[in-house]
PDB file of C-alpha atoms in Angstrom:
ATOM      1  CA  MET A 270    -117.186 -33.180  62.071  1.00 50.00           C
ATOM      2  CA  ILE A 271    -115.905 -30.136  60.243  1.00 50.00           C
ATOM      3  CA  ARG A 272    -112.214 -29.528  60.603  1.00 46.00           C
ATOM      4  CA  ARG A 273    -110.996 -25.995  60.428  1.00 45.00           C
ATOM      5  CA  PRO A 274    -107.489 -25.119  59.359  1.00 44.00           C
ATOM      6  CA  PRO A 275    -105.341 -24.008  62.328  1.00 44.00           C
ATOM      7  CA  ARG A 276    -105.536 -20.335  63.056  1.00 46.00           C
ATOM      8  CA  SER A 277    -102.340 -18.569  62.284  1.00 47.00           C
ATOM      9  CA  THR A 278    -100.795 -16.763  65.212  1.00 43.00           C
ATOM     10  CA  LEU A 279    -101.106 -13.053  64.836  1.00 46.00           C
ATOM     11  CA  ASP A 280     -97.899 -11.710  63.423  1.00 51.00           C
ATOM     12  CA  ARG A 281     -97.371  -8.465  65.324  1.00 47.00           C
ATOM     13  CA  SER A 282     -95.114  -7.108  62.612  1.00 44.00           C
ATOM     14  CA  SER A 283     -98.038  -6.975  60.165  1.00 55.00           C
ATOM     15  CA  ALA A 284    -101.763  -6.168  60.515  1.00 51.00           C
ATOM     16  CA  ALA A 285    -101.966  -3.033  62.719  1.00 52.00           C
ATOM     17  CA  SER A 286     -98.250  -2.465  62.612  1.00 53.00           C
ATOM     18  CA  ASP A 287     -98.499  -2.159  58.796  1.00 57.00           C
ATOM     19  CA  VAL A 288    -100.886   0.748  59.353  1.00 56.00           C
ATOM     20  CA  TYR A 289     -98.630   2.250  61.963  1.00 50.00           C
ATOM     21  CA  LYS A 290     -95.601   2.087  59.665  1.00 51.00           C
ATOM     22  CA  ARG A 291     -97.337   3.728  56.691  1.00 58.00           C
ATOM     23  CA  GLN A 292     -95.975   7.207  56.409  1.00 63.00           C
ATOM     24  CA  GLN A 293     -99.110   8.531  54.645  1.00 72.00           C
ATOM     25  CA  PHE A 294    -100.985   8.620  57.916  1.00 79.00           C
ATOM     26  CA  GLY A 295     -98.332  10.462  59.943  1.00 79.00           C
ATOM     27  CA  ASP A 296     -99.694  11.284  63.340  1.00 84.00           C
ATOM     28  CA  ALA A 297    -103.205   9.932  62.535  1.00 89.00           C
ATOM     29  CA  ILE A 298    -102.163   6.695  64.278  1.00 87.00           C
ATOM     30  CA  GLU A 299    -102.004   7.504  67.968  1.00 88.00           C
ATOM     31  CA  GLY A 300    -101.036   4.079  69.174  1.00 85.00           C
ATOM     32  CA  VAL A 301    -101.245   0.320  68.708  1.00 85.00           C
ATOM     33  CA  THR A 302    -102.088  -2.108  71.538  1.00 87.00           C
ATOM     34  CA  PHE A 303    -101.705  -5.891  71.505  1.00 88.00           C
ATOM     35  CA  PHE A 304    -103.710  -7.800  74.123  1.00 88.00           C
ATOM     36  CA  ARG A 305    -104.653 -11.499  74.089  1.00 86.00           C
ATOM     37  CA  ASP A 306    -103.972 -11.842  70.354  1.00 81.00           C
ATOM     38  CA  GLU A 307    -106.196  -8.876  69.601  1.00 86.00           C
ATOM     39  CA  VAL A 308    -104.935  -5.719  67.945  1.00 88.00           C
ATOM     40  CA  THR A 309    -106.382  -2.247  68.759  1.00 91.00           C
ATOM     41  CA  VAL A 310    -105.273   0.825  66.804  1.00 90.00           C
ATOM     42  CA  ARG A 311    -106.129   4.213  68.264  1.00 93.00           C
ATOM     43  CA  VAL A 312    -106.644   6.700  65.386  1.00 94.00           C
ATOM     44  CA  ARG A 313    -107.536  10.347  65.004  1.00 95.00           C
ATOM     45  CA  THR A 314    -111.281  10.791  64.482  1.00 95.00           C
ATOM     46  CA  GLU A 315    -110.960  13.011  61.445  1.00 95.00           C
ATOM     47  CA  GLN A 316    -109.017  10.373  59.516  1.00 94.00           C
ATOM     48  CA  LEU A 317    -111.110   7.351  60.461  1.00 95.00           C
ATOM     49  CA  PRO A 318    -112.747   6.939  57.014  1.00 96.00           C
ATOM     50  CA  GLU A 319    -109.432   7.367  55.191  1.00 94.00           C
ATOM     51  CA  ILE A 320    -107.746   4.710  57.378  1.00 93.00           C
ATOM     52  CA  CYS A 321    -110.713   2.319  56.965  1.00 95.00           C
ATOM     53  CA  ALA A 322    -110.584   2.756  53.161  1.00 95.00           C
ATOM     54  CA  PHE A 323    -106.868   2.000  53.162  1.00 91.00           C
ATOM     55  CA  LEU A 324    -107.400  -1.128  55.321  1.00 91.00           C
ATOM     56  CA  ARG A 325    -110.196  -2.303  52.975  1.00 94.00           C
ATOM     57  CA  ASP A 326    -108.309  -1.647  49.717  1.00 93.00           C
ATOM     58  CA  ALA A 327    -104.758  -2.651  50.576  1.00 89.00           C
ATOM     59  CA  PRO A 328    -104.119  -5.986  48.820  1.00 89.00           C
ATOM     60  CA  ASP A 329    -101.967  -7.298  51.655  1.00 86.00           C
ATOM     61  CA  LEU A 330    -104.595  -6.486  54.368  1.00 87.00           C
ATOM     62  CA  LYS A 331    -108.110  -6.764  52.863  1.00 92.00           C
ATOM     63  CA  TYR A 332    -110.188  -5.735  55.895  1.00 93.00           C
ATOM     64  CA  GLN A 333    -113.316  -5.795  53.748  1.00 95.00           C
ATOM     65  CA  MET A 334    -115.848  -6.685  56.395  1.00 96.00           C
ATOM     66  CA  LEU A 335    -117.190  -4.330  59.046  1.00 96.00           C
ATOM     67  CA  SER A 336    -118.093  -6.588  61.959  1.00 96.00           C
ATOM     68  CA  ASP A 337    -119.244  -3.952  64.406  1.00 96.00           C
ATOM     69  CA  LEU A 338    -119.354  -0.276  65.167  1.00 97.00           C
ATOM     70  CA  THR A 339    -120.274   0.912  68.629  1.00 95.00           C
ATOM     71  CA  ALA A 340    -119.228   3.453  71.267  1.00 94.00           C
ATOM     72  CA  VAL A 341    -118.075   3.484  74.837  1.00 93.00           C
ATOM     73  CA  ASP A 342    -118.895   6.324  77.260  1.00 91.00           C
ATOM     74  CA  MET A 343    -115.623   7.084  79.087  1.00 90.00           C
ATOM     75  CA  LEU A 344    -117.111   9.781  81.427  1.00 86.00           C
ATOM     76  CA  ASN A 345    -115.962   8.157  84.675  1.00 83.00           C
ATOM     77  CA  ILE A 346    -112.568   7.107  83.302  1.00 87.00           C
ATOM     78  CA  ARG A 347    -111.267  10.278  81.641  1.00 86.00           C
ATOM     79  CA  SER A 348    -112.452  13.834  81.014  1.00 83.00           C
ATOM     80  CA  GLU A 349    -111.749  14.249  77.315  1.00 90.00           C
ATOM     81  CA  PRO A 350    -112.615  12.887  74.835  1.00 93.00           C
ATOM     82  CA  ARG A 351    -115.809  11.599  76.368  1.00 91.00           C
ATOM     83  CA  PHE A 352    -116.549   8.781  73.909  1.00 93.00           C
ATOM     84  CA  ASP A 353    -114.573   6.141  72.056  1.00 95.00           C
ATOM     85  CA  VAL A 354    -116.086   5.101  68.740  1.00 97.00           C
ATOM     86  CA  VAL A 355    -115.008   1.494  68.275  1.00 97.00           C
ATOM     87  CA  VAL A 356    -114.885  -0.052  64.815  1.00 97.00           C
ATOM     88  CA  THR A 357    -114.214  -3.776  64.417  1.00 96.00           C
ATOM     89  CA  LEU A 358    -112.983  -4.974  61.019  1.00 95.00           C
ATOM     90  CA  TYR A 359    -112.367  -8.448  59.724  1.00 95.00           C
ATOM     91  CA  SER A 360    -110.086  -9.714  57.004  1.00 93.00           C
ATOM     92  CA  ILE A 361    -111.654 -12.854  55.510  1.00 93.00           C
ATOM     93  CA  PRO A 362    -108.556 -14.107  53.591  1.00 93.00           C
ATOM     94  CA  ARG A 363    -106.253 -13.570  56.573  1.00 90.00           C
ATOM     95  CA  ARG A 364    -108.823 -14.493  59.241  1.00 90.00           C
ATOM     96  CA  TRP A 365    -107.689 -11.505  61.349  1.00 89.00           C
ATOM     97  CA  ARG A 366    -109.749  -9.103  63.357  1.00 92.00           C
ATOM     98  CA  LEU A 367    -108.743  -5.500  63.917  1.00 93.00           C
ATOM     99  CA  ARG A 368    -110.235  -2.953  66.295  1.00 94.00           C
ATOM    100  CA  LEU A 369    -109.985   0.780  65.638  1.00 95.00           C
ATOM    101  CA  LYS A 370    -110.757   3.312  68.372  1.00 96.00           C
ATOM    102  CA  ALA A 371    -111.326   6.983  67.814  1.00 97.00           C
ATOM    103  CA  GLY A 372    -111.924   9.461  70.646  1.00 96.00           C
ATOM    104  CA  VAL A 373    -114.913  11.777  70.147  1.00 96.00           C
ATOM    105  CA  ARG A 374    -115.758  14.819  72.322  1.00 93.00           C
ATOM    106  CA  GLU A 375    -119.369  15.322  73.292  1.00 88.00           C
ATOM    107  CA  ASP A 376    -119.797  18.271  70.928  1.00 89.00           C
ATOM    108  CA  GLN A 377    -117.698  16.773  68.105  1.00 93.00           C
ATOM    109  CA  PRO A 378    -119.243  14.909  65.135  1.00 94.00           C
ATOM    110  CA  CYS A 379    -117.582  11.736  63.975  1.00 95.00           C
ATOM    111  CA  PRO A 380    -117.182  11.296  60.204  1.00 96.00           C
ATOM    112  CA  THR A 381    -119.418   8.634  58.725  1.00 96.00           C
ATOM    113  CA  LEU A 382    -118.074   5.363  57.409  1.00 97.00           C
ATOM    114  CA  THR A 383    -121.024   4.805  55.053  1.00 94.00           C
ATOM    115  CA  THR A 384    -118.797   5.812  52.090  1.00 95.00           C
ATOM    116  CA  VAL A 385    -116.366   3.026  52.990  1.00 96.00           C
ATOM    117  CA  TYR A 386    -118.662   0.288  54.436  1.00 95.00           C
ATOM    118  CA  ALA A 387    -122.323   0.423  53.522  1.00 92.00           C
ATOM    119  CA  ALA A 388    -123.194  -1.734  56.526  1.00 91.00           C
ATOM    120  CA  SER A 389    -122.091   1.040  58.877  1.00 93.00           C
ATOM    121  CA  GLY A 390    -125.300   2.953  58.243  1.00 93.00           C
ATOM    122  CA  TRP A 391    -127.470   1.043  60.720  1.00 94.00           C
ATOM    123  CA  LEU A 392    -124.671   0.766  63.261  1.00 94.00           C
ATOM    124  CA  GLU A 393    -124.044   4.534  63.201  1.00 94.00           C
ATOM    125  CA  ARG A 394    -127.767   5.159  63.617  1.00 92.00           C
ATOM    126  CA  GLU A 395    -127.732   2.910  66.687  1.00 92.00           C
ATOM    127  CA  CYS A 396    -124.805   4.874  68.186  1.00 92.00           C
ATOM    128  CA  TYR A 397    -126.621   8.105  67.475  1.00 89.00           C
ATOM    129  CA  ASP A 398    -129.777   6.758  69.149  1.00 85.00           C
ATOM    130  CA  MET A 399    -128.110   5.322  72.220  1.00 85.00           C
ATOM    131  CA  PHE A 400    -125.165   7.715  72.799  1.00 88.00           C
ATOM    132  CA  GLY A 401    -126.129  10.901  70.903  1.00 86.00           C
ATOM    133  CA  ILE A 402    -122.974  10.792  68.738  1.00 90.00           C
ATOM    134  CA  VAL A 403    -123.557  12.620  65.479  1.00 91.00           C
ATOM    135  CA  PHE A 404    -122.001  11.060  62.353  1.00 95.00           C
ATOM    136  CA  ALA A 405    -121.200  13.861  59.909  1.00 94.00           C
ATOM    137  CA  GLY A 406    -122.190  13.013  56.317  1.00 91.00           C
ATOM    138  CA  HIS A 407    -124.506  10.153  57.232  1.00 88.00           C
ATOM    139  CA  PRO A 408    -127.270   9.858  54.587  1.00 85.00           C
ATOM    140  CA  ASP A 409    -130.115   9.160  57.085  1.00 82.00           C
ATOM    141  CA  LEU A 410    -129.106   9.787  60.696  1.00 83.00           C
ATOM    142  CA  SER A 411    -132.364   9.048  62.491  1.00 82.00           C
ATOM    143  CA  ARG A 412    -133.474   6.904  65.419  1.00 78.00           C
ATOM    144  CA  THR A 413    -133.610   3.145  65.001  1.00 73.00           C
ATOM    145  CA  LEU A 414    -134.392   1.738  68.474  1.00 73.00           C
ATOM    146  CA  LEU A 415    -136.344   4.458  70.243  1.00 70.00           C
ATOM    147  CA  PRO A 416    -139.459   6.297  69.029  1.00 66.00           C
ATOM    148  CA  GLU A 417    -138.885   9.535  67.064  1.00 73.00           C
ATOM    149  CA  ASP A 418    -140.611  11.572  69.766  1.00 74.00           C
ATOM    150  CA  TRP A 419    -138.479  10.080  72.573  1.00 69.00           C
ATOM    151  CA  ASP A 420    -137.489  12.651  75.152  1.00 70.00           C
ATOM    152  CA  GLY A 421    -135.900  10.392  77.767  1.00 61.00           C
ATOM    153  CA  GLY A 422    -132.284  11.190  76.876  1.00 63.00           C
ATOM    154  CA  THR A 423    -129.702   8.898  75.389  1.00 62.00           C
ATOM    155  CA  GLN A 424    -129.865   5.467  76.982  1.00 64.00           C
ATOM    156  CA  LEU A 425    -126.244   4.328  77.129  1.00 62.00           C
ATOM    157  CA  ARG A 426    -124.631   7.470  78.464  1.00 63.00           C
ATOM    158  CA  THR A 427    -123.070   7.012  81.877  1.00 61.00           C
ATOM    159  CA  GLU A 428    -124.944   9.871  83.535  1.00 64.00           C
ATOM    160  CA  GLN A 429    -128.331   8.359  82.665  1.00 57.00           C
ATOM    161  CA  PRO A 430    -130.010   7.013  85.842  1.00 54.00           C
ATOM    162  CA  THR A 431    -130.984   3.390  85.945  1.00 53.00           C
ATOM    163  CA  ARG A 432    -134.742   3.185  85.928  1.00 57.00           C
ATOM    164  CA  CYS A 433    -137.021   0.445  87.074  1.00 52.00           C
ATOM    165  CA  ASN A 434    -140.772   0.179  86.555  1.00 52.00           C
ATOM    166  CA  LYS A 435    -142.585  -0.917  89.706  1.00 52.00           C
ATOM    167  CA  GLN A 436    -145.126  -3.648  89.116  1.00 53.00           C
ATOM    168  CA  SER A 437    -148.186  -3.754  91.255  1.00 48.00           C
TER     169      SER A 437
END
C-alpha cells in the first residue's frame, strides 16, 4: 500500500489571495472565490496570459502545470459576457489547484496561453471547435474534433438543438 503524505489544508491567505494582493495586476483581478477547498480567481480576459505567467514563474507559487482549459456557455445565466474561459492550474510542489475564469463576449477573442503553457494549444483548439471562441495569437487555430468542412455549428453552445439520429 502506498501512503501519501497528508494534504495540507488550503491556506486562504496564500495561493489565490497572493495574486489578489499583488499590486501589479490592479483591477485585473475581479474577485476570488473559495468553495469546498477550491480557489477560483476571476480575471480580466486581456491579462490572462500575464497572470498565468506570473503564477508559473513566482517561486512561492509555481503553478507550472496546466491541467485543463475549457469554456462554459453562460447564455441562460447572464447576458454578457456570454462565455467563461476556465483555466485550471496545478502547483506540483505545493499540491494546490487553482482555477482562473475569464469572461469572453461572443465577438471578443481571448488571448492565447500557448506562449505561457505549450499544452494549451490543443485545449484552445478544442474550445474553438466546440464553442467558436477565437484565441488571438494561437499558432494553429484549426478544428480538432470535427471535420474541416463541418457546417453544423458549434456543438457545445447552449442554443444548439439536441439532435438524435433515428435508427430504423
